[in-house]
Amino acid sequence: MNAGSPGLDETHDARRRSWVEGASGGEFPLQNLPLGIFSPPGGAPRAGVAIGGSILDLPALREAGLLDGQAERAAAAAQGGTLNAMLALGAAPRRALRRRLFDLLAEGSAARSDVEPLLHPMAGCTLHLPCAIGDYTDFYAGIHHATNVGLLFRPDAPLLPNYKHMPIGYHGRASSVRASGTPVRRPCGQTSPAGAAGPVFGPSARLDYELELGVWIGQGTLPGEPPPIGRAWDHIAGFCLLNDWSARDVQAWEYRPLGPFLAKNFATTVSCWIVTPEALAPFRIAQPARPSGDPSPLPYLHDDADQGGGALAVDLEAWLHTPGLARAGHGPHRLALTSTRHLYWTVAQMVAHHSCGGCDLRPGDLFGSGTISGPDTGSLGCLLEITSGGRTPLTLPDGEQRGFLQDGDEVVLRAVARRDGFVSVGFGECRAAVTGHA
Ligand code: MN
């Protein structure tokens, strides 16, 4: 789908429902059909599709002879416990697979009795990273976050002069991207405490999360042949939630002049399902107009269709659960409700900028959007902003306070795309608990 084209078809029809239990009203209705890698109890990792409370086994579906043509080609490429080769095929096979899955899983399907034995209850399955990630890049496209963080360090000039001219980013660490559910060990590192005679080594005392949208690259780009921005969506295979864990005390000491390093390379958590561009087609919106006085992007970052329909309307939430809340009988506490509408740059602009110098993108590469905060206090995407760098701790319903995360704390990110007249599409959770340092 090119930026701006509506891309809507019968798979977005809100009147259609699946025969699978739990599909209607949940995160994984018939209109979603996200892709992932899972293991059934005692089984090897394989490709699957989330539908209601179940996962449909894609290799088994293919072996049963229920796929053909481009849909069969897509499923056949999902070998070896990763989706890289399937995503590399680009949009056409992925769309064909979606249409076939929609028909098989819709109420009234003649194939129900053939498909039903190929479903696994999701609760008994293990979810894995969907791809072998070659490269991971984190952007900084949430302008409220960039402004708030800038204000903490540079009250007179929160945004640096380059911010509105290009999507700022850094190359992150792919080896430590973890699937949702994997605990995160508090990192040790070098910090420079205020008033100390010199730097010290030890566990981070200012561990934070960052609420971000993840972008999975599908069809690769060639070295030295950057795609024009109008073709950027050809290279986007889907979306997830991403928690860019950050050790703020390590970051503050190490970041000058080259930016984040050990403060962020110890762990990044992603939700396991790839929500496709097709599933999000109804939730494409115009990129919000830039405030008057802001510069226009350079031509390689501008596309009329991208400005008209290249942004996403996805509601995002961050939740904190602590041992203290559990002991007091409380559920998780919501830290933020925000939206992908607050991104200053579109994902197409990120793809265009990342590749403009000749850098090739490969199937299974991962982007983070940057922390997504909104304009008000209930919409801040990390504790650094919520607590003003720890100076104004957050009080939880059981009376506990948090400047930053403590051992035992669990952070859960959630996302739902909503639009009147369409069935809401969920992302599945991005969850991890903090454990003590080694
Ligand atoms: Mn980040």
PDB file of N, CA and C in Angstrom, residues 31-81:
ATOM      1  N   GLN A  31     -10.243  -8.971  12.064  1.00  0.00           N
ATOM      2  CA  GLN A  31      -9.693  -7.885  11.260  1.00  0.00           C
ATOM      3  C   GLN A  31      -8.211  -7.612  11.575  1.00  0.00           C
ATOM      4  N   ASN A  32      -7.633  -8.285  12.591  1.00  0.00           N
ATOM      5  CA  ASN A  32      -6.248  -8.012  12.963  1.00  0.00           C
ATOM      6  C   ASN A  32      -5.281  -9.000  12.288  1.00  0.00           C
ATOM      7  N   LEU A  33      -5.303 -10.268  12.723  1.00  0.00           N
ATOM      8  CA  LEU A  33      -4.479 -11.330  12.136  1.00  0.00           C
ATOM      9  C   LEU A  33      -2.980 -11.008  12.168  1.00  0.00           C
ATOM     10  N   PRO A  34      -2.434 -10.677  13.357  1.00  0.00           N
ATOM     11  CA  PRO A  34      -1.005 -10.383  13.459  1.00  0.00           C
ATOM     12  C   PRO A  34      -0.166 -11.662  13.361  1.00  0.00           C
ATOM     13  N   LEU A  35       1.063 -11.482  12.901  1.00  0.00           N
ATOM     14  CA  LEU A  35       1.980 -12.593  12.658  1.00  0.00           C
ATOM     15  C   LEU A  35       2.983 -12.708  13.794  1.00  0.00           C
ATOM     16  N   GLY A  36       3.377 -13.947  14.115  1.00  0.00           N
ATOM     17  CA  GLY A  36       4.368 -14.133  15.171  1.00  0.00           C
ATOM     18  C   GLY A  36       5.019 -15.494  15.093  1.00  0.00           C
ATOM     19  N   ILE A  37       5.912 -15.738  16.055  1.00  0.00           N
ATOM     20  CA  ILE A  37       6.566 -17.032  16.216  1.00  0.00           C
ATOM     21  C   ILE A  37       6.214 -17.551  17.601  1.00  0.00           C
ATOM     22  N   PHE A  38       5.730 -18.800  17.669  1.00  0.00           N
ATOM     23  CA  PHE A  38       5.304 -19.365  18.951  1.00  0.00           C
ATOM     24  C   PHE A  38       5.740 -20.815  19.039  1.00  0.00           C
ATOM     25  N   SER A  39       5.776 -21.323  20.278  1.00  0.00           N
ATOM     26  CA  SER A  39       5.939 -22.760  20.505  1.00  0.00           C
ATOM     27  C   SER A  39       4.705 -23.267  21.230  1.00  0.00           C
ATOM     28  N   PRO A  40       4.056 -24.294  20.686  1.00  0.00           N
ATOM     29  CA  PRO A  40       2.999 -24.951  21.467  1.00  0.00           C
ATOM     30  C   PRO A  40       3.662 -25.795  22.555  1.00  0.00           C
ATOM     31  N   PRO A  41       2.920 -26.245  23.545  1.00  0.00           N
ATOM     32  CA  PRO A  41       3.534 -27.033  24.626  1.00  0.00           C
ATOM     33  C   PRO A  41       4.331 -28.210  24.054  1.00  0.00           C
ATOM     34  N   GLY A  42       5.624 -28.264  24.371  1.00  0.00           N
ATOM     35  CA  GLY A  42       6.465 -29.368  23.920  1.00  0.00           C
ATOM     36  C   GLY A  42       6.888 -29.292  22.471  1.00  0.00           C
ATOM     37  N   GLY A  43       6.487 -28.234  21.752  1.00  0.00           N
ATOM     38  CA  GLY A  43       6.787 -28.154  20.324  1.00  0.00           C
ATOM     39  C   GLY A  43       7.868 -27.145  20.004  1.00  0.00           C
ATOM     40  N   ALA A  44       8.358 -27.208  18.776  1.00  0.00           N
ATOM     41  CA  ALA A  44       9.398 -26.288  18.316  1.00  0.00           C
ATOM     42  C   ALA A  44       8.777 -24.970  17.882  1.00  0.00           C
ATOM     43  N   PRO A  45       9.584 -23.895  17.902  1.00  0.00           N
ATOM     44  CA  PRO A  45       9.089 -22.596  17.432  1.00  0.00           C
ATOM     45  C   PRO A  45       8.640 -22.656  15.973  1.00  0.00           C
ATOM     46  N   ARG A  46       7.539 -22.010  15.697  1.00  0.00           N
ATOM     47  CA  ARG A  46       6.977 -21.980  14.343  1.00  0.00           C
ATOM     48  C   ARG A  46       6.144 -20.714  14.163  1.00  0.00           C
ATOM     49  N   ALA A  47       5.782 -20.443  12.905  1.00  0.00           N
ATOM     50  CA  ALA A  47       5.009 -19.241  12.605  1.00  0.00           C
ATOM     51  C   ALA A  47       3.550 -19.449  12.977  1.00  0.00           C
ATOM     52  N   GLY A  48       2.922 -18.366  13.436  1.00  0.00           N
ATOM     53  CA  GLY A  48       1.513 -18.442  13.793  1.00  0.00           C
ATOM     54  C   GLY A  48       0.823 -17.103  13.620  1.00  0.00           C
ATOM     55  N   VAL A  49      -0.497 -17.175  13.698  1.00  0.00           N
ATOM     56  CA  VAL A  49      -1.334 -15.979  13.577  1.00  0.00           C
ATOM     57  C   VAL A  49      -2.256 -15.940  14.789  1.00  0.00           C
ATOM     58  N   ALA A  50      -2.327 -14.795  15.456  1.00  0.00           N
ATOM     59  CA  ALA A  50      -3.194 -14.669  16.625  1.00  0.00           C
ATOM     60  C   ALA A  50      -4.635 -14.429  16.180  1.00  0.00           C
ATOM     61  N   ILE A  51      -5.550 -15.225  16.744  1.00  0.00           N
ATOM     62  CA  ILE A  51      -6.974 -15.018  16.484  1.00  0.00           C
ATOM     63  C   ILE A  51      -7.716 -15.336  17.784  1.00  0.00           C
ATOM     64  N   GLY A  52      -8.376 -14.326  18.352  1.00  0.00           N
ATOM     65  CA  GLY A  52      -9.039 -14.514  19.639  1.00  0.00           C
ATOM     66  C   GLY A  52      -8.055 -15.005  20.689  1.00  0.00           C
ATOM     67  N   GLY A  53      -8.443 -16.046  21.425  1.00  0.00           N
ATOM     68  CA  GLY A  53      -7.554 -16.598  22.450  1.00  0.00           C
ATOM     69  C   GLY A  53      -6.684 -17.715  21.937  1.00  0.00           C
ATOM     70  N   SER A  54      -6.516 -17.801  20.630  1.00  0.00           N
ATOM     71  CA  SER A  54      -5.782 -18.918  20.031  1.00  0.00           C
ATOM     72  C   SER A  54      -4.710 -18.443  19.071  1.00  0.00           C
ATOM     73  N   ILE A  55      -3.840 -19.388  18.716  1.00  0.00           N
ATOM     74  CA  ILE A  55      -2.836 -19.151  17.680  1.00  0.00           C
ATOM     75  C   ILE A  55      -3.030 -20.212  16.599  1.00  0.00           C
ATOM     76  N   LEU A  56      -3.153 -19.759  15.367  1.00  0.00           N
ATOM     77  CA  LEU A  56      -3.280 -20.670  14.238  1.00  0.00           C
ATOM     78  C   LEU A  56      -1.880 -21.037  13.747  1.00  0.00           C
ATOM     79  N   ASP A  57      -1.625 -22.343  13.659  1.00  0.00           N
ATOM     80  CA  ASP A  57      -0.326 -22.899  13.275  1.00  0.00           C
ATOM     81  C   ASP A  57      -0.176 -22.794  11.756  1.00  0.00           C
ATOM     82  N   LEU A  58       0.699 -21.874  11.292  1.00  0.00           N
ATOM     83  CA  LEU A  58       0.814 -21.636   9.847  1.00  0.00           C
ATOM     84  C   LEU A  58       1.430 -22.799   9.077  1.00  0.00           C
ATOM     85  N   PRO A  59       2.531 -23.406   9.558  1.00  0.00           N
ATOM     86  CA  PRO A  59       3.060 -24.563   8.823  1.00  0.00           C
ATOM     87  C   PRO A  59       2.041 -25.703   8.737  1.00  0.00           C
ATOM     88  N   ALA A  60       1.285 -25.901   9.811  1.00  0.00           N
ATOM     89  CA  ALA A  60       0.278 -26.967   9.785  1.00  0.00           C
ATOM     90  C   ALA A  60      -0.832 -26.646   8.787  1.00  0.00           C
ATOM     91  N   LEU A  61      -1.184 -25.372   8.691  1.00  0.00           N
ATOM     92  CA  LEU A  61      -2.208 -24.943   7.740  1.00  0.00           C
ATOM     93  C   LEU A  61      -1.741 -25.222   6.306  1.00  0.00           C
ATOM     94  N   ARG A  62      -0.466 -24.957   6.085  1.00  0.00           N
ATOM     95  CA  ARG A  62       0.109 -25.189   4.750  1.00  0.00           C
ATOM     96  C   ARG A  62       0.164 -26.698   4.451  1.00  0.00           C
ATOM     97  N   GLU A  63       0.613 -27.462   5.455  1.00  0.00           N
ATOM     98  CA  GLU A  63       0.702 -28.915   5.251  1.00  0.00           C
ATOM     99  C   GLU A  63      -0.663 -29.531   5.007  1.00  0.00           C
ATOM    100  N   ALA A  64      -1.685 -28.904   5.560  1.00  0.00           N
ATOM    101  CA  ALA A  64      -3.048 -29.417   5.364  1.00  0.00           C
ATOM    102  C   ALA A  64      -3.597 -29.063   3.983  1.00  0.00           C
ATOM    103  N   GLY A  65      -2.798 -28.342   3.206  1.00  0.00           N
ATOM    104  CA  GLY A  65      -3.215 -28.016   1.839  1.00  0.00           C
ATOM    105  C   GLY A  65      -4.259 -26.918   1.760  1.00  0.00           C
ATOM    106  N   LEU A  66      -4.319 -26.079   2.806  1.00  0.00           N
ATOM    107  CA  LEU A  66      -5.362 -25.054   2.857  1.00  0.00           C
ATOM    108  C   LEU A  66      -4.902 -23.702   2.302  1.00  0.00           C
ATOM    109  N   LEU A  67      -3.673 -23.653   1.800  1.00  0.00           N
ATOM    110  CA  LEU A  67      -3.161 -22.412   1.218  1.00  0.00           C
ATOM    111  C   LEU A  67      -2.708 -22.677  -0.206  1.00  0.00           C
ATOM    112  N   ASP A  68      -2.823 -21.661  -1.058  1.00  0.00           N
ATOM    113  CA  ASP A  68      -2.214 -21.794  -2.383  1.00  0.00           C
ATOM    114  C   ASP A  68      -1.752 -20.424  -2.881  1.00  0.00           C
ATOM    115  N   GLY A  69      -1.106 -20.413  -4.050  1.00  0.00           N
ATOM    116  CA  GLY A  69      -0.674 -19.158  -4.661  1.00  0.00           C
ATOM    117  C   GLY A  69       0.246 -18.350  -3.756  1.00  0.00           C
ATOM    118  N   GLN A  70       0.029 -17.022  -3.764  1.00  0.00           N
ATOM    119  CA  GLN A  70       0.877 -16.112  -2.994  1.00  0.00           C
ATOM    120  C   GLN A  70       0.771 -16.360  -1.480  1.00  0.00           C
ATOM    121  N   ALA A  71      -0.404 -16.781  -1.027  1.00  0.00           N
ATOM    122  CA  ALA A  71      -0.573 -17.055   0.409  1.00  0.00           C
ATOM    123  C   ALA A  71       0.285 -18.252   0.820  1.00  0.00           C
ATOM    124  N   GLU A  72       0.337 -19.250  -0.045  1.00  0.00           N
ATOM    125  CA  GLU A  72       1.163 -20.434   0.232  1.00  0.00           C
ATOM    126  C   GLU A  72       2.636 -20.046   0.227  1.00  0.00           C
ATOM    127  N   ARG A  73       2.990 -19.151  -0.707  1.00  0.00           N
ATOM    128  CA  ARG A  73       4.381 -18.692  -0.813  1.00  0.00           C
ATOM    129  C   ARG A  73       4.807 -17.975   0.468  1.00  0.00           C
ATOM    130  N   ALA A  74       3.907 -17.174   1.022  1.00  0.00           N
ATOM    131  CA  ALA A  74       4.227 -16.465   2.270  1.00  0.00           C
ATOM    132  C   ALA A  74       4.441 -17.453   3.408  1.00  0.00           C
ATOM    133  N   ALA A  75       3.534 -18.405   3.554  1.00  0.00           N
ATOM    134  CA  ALA A  75       3.644 -19.359   4.660  1.00  0.00           C
ATOM    135  C   ALA A  75       4.869 -20.251   4.485  1.00  0.00           C
ATOM    136  N   ALA A  76       5.179 -20.611   3.245  1.00  0.00           N
ATOM    137  CA  ALA A  76       6.328 -21.481   2.992  1.00  0.00           C
ATOM    138  C   ALA A  76       7.639 -20.798   3.373  1.00  0.00           C
ATOM    139  N   ALA A  77       7.645 -19.456   3.291  1.00  0.00           N
ATOM    140  CA  ALA A  77       8.874 -18.715   3.602  1.00  0.00           C
ATOM    141  C   ALA A  77       9.120 -18.624   5.105  1.00  0.00           C
ATOM    142  N   ALA A  78       8.093 -18.883   5.904  1.00  0.00           N
ATOM    143  CA  ALA A  78       8.230 -18.750   7.367  1.00  0.00           C
ATOM    144  C   ALA A  78       8.814 -20.036   7.935  1.00  0.00           C
ATOM    145  N   GLN A  79      10.107 -20.217   7.717  1.00  0.00           N
ATOM    146  CA  GLN A  79      10.796 -21.431   8.168  1.00  0.00           C
ATOM    147  C   GLN A  79      11.843 -21.085   9.226  1.00  0.00           C
ATOM    148  N   GLY A  80      12.243 -22.083   9.979  1.00  0.00           N
ATOM    149  CA  GLY A  80      13.393 -21.916  10.864  1.00  0.00           C
ATOM    150  C   GLY A  80      13.130 -21.060  12.087  1.00  0.00           C
ATOM    151  N   GLY A  81      11.889 -20.878  12.434  1.00  0.00           N
ATOM    152  CA  GLY A  81      11.602 -20.179  13.678  1.00  0.00           C
ATOM    153  C   GLY A  81      11.759 -18.671  13.620  1.00  0.00           C
TER     154      GLY A  81
END
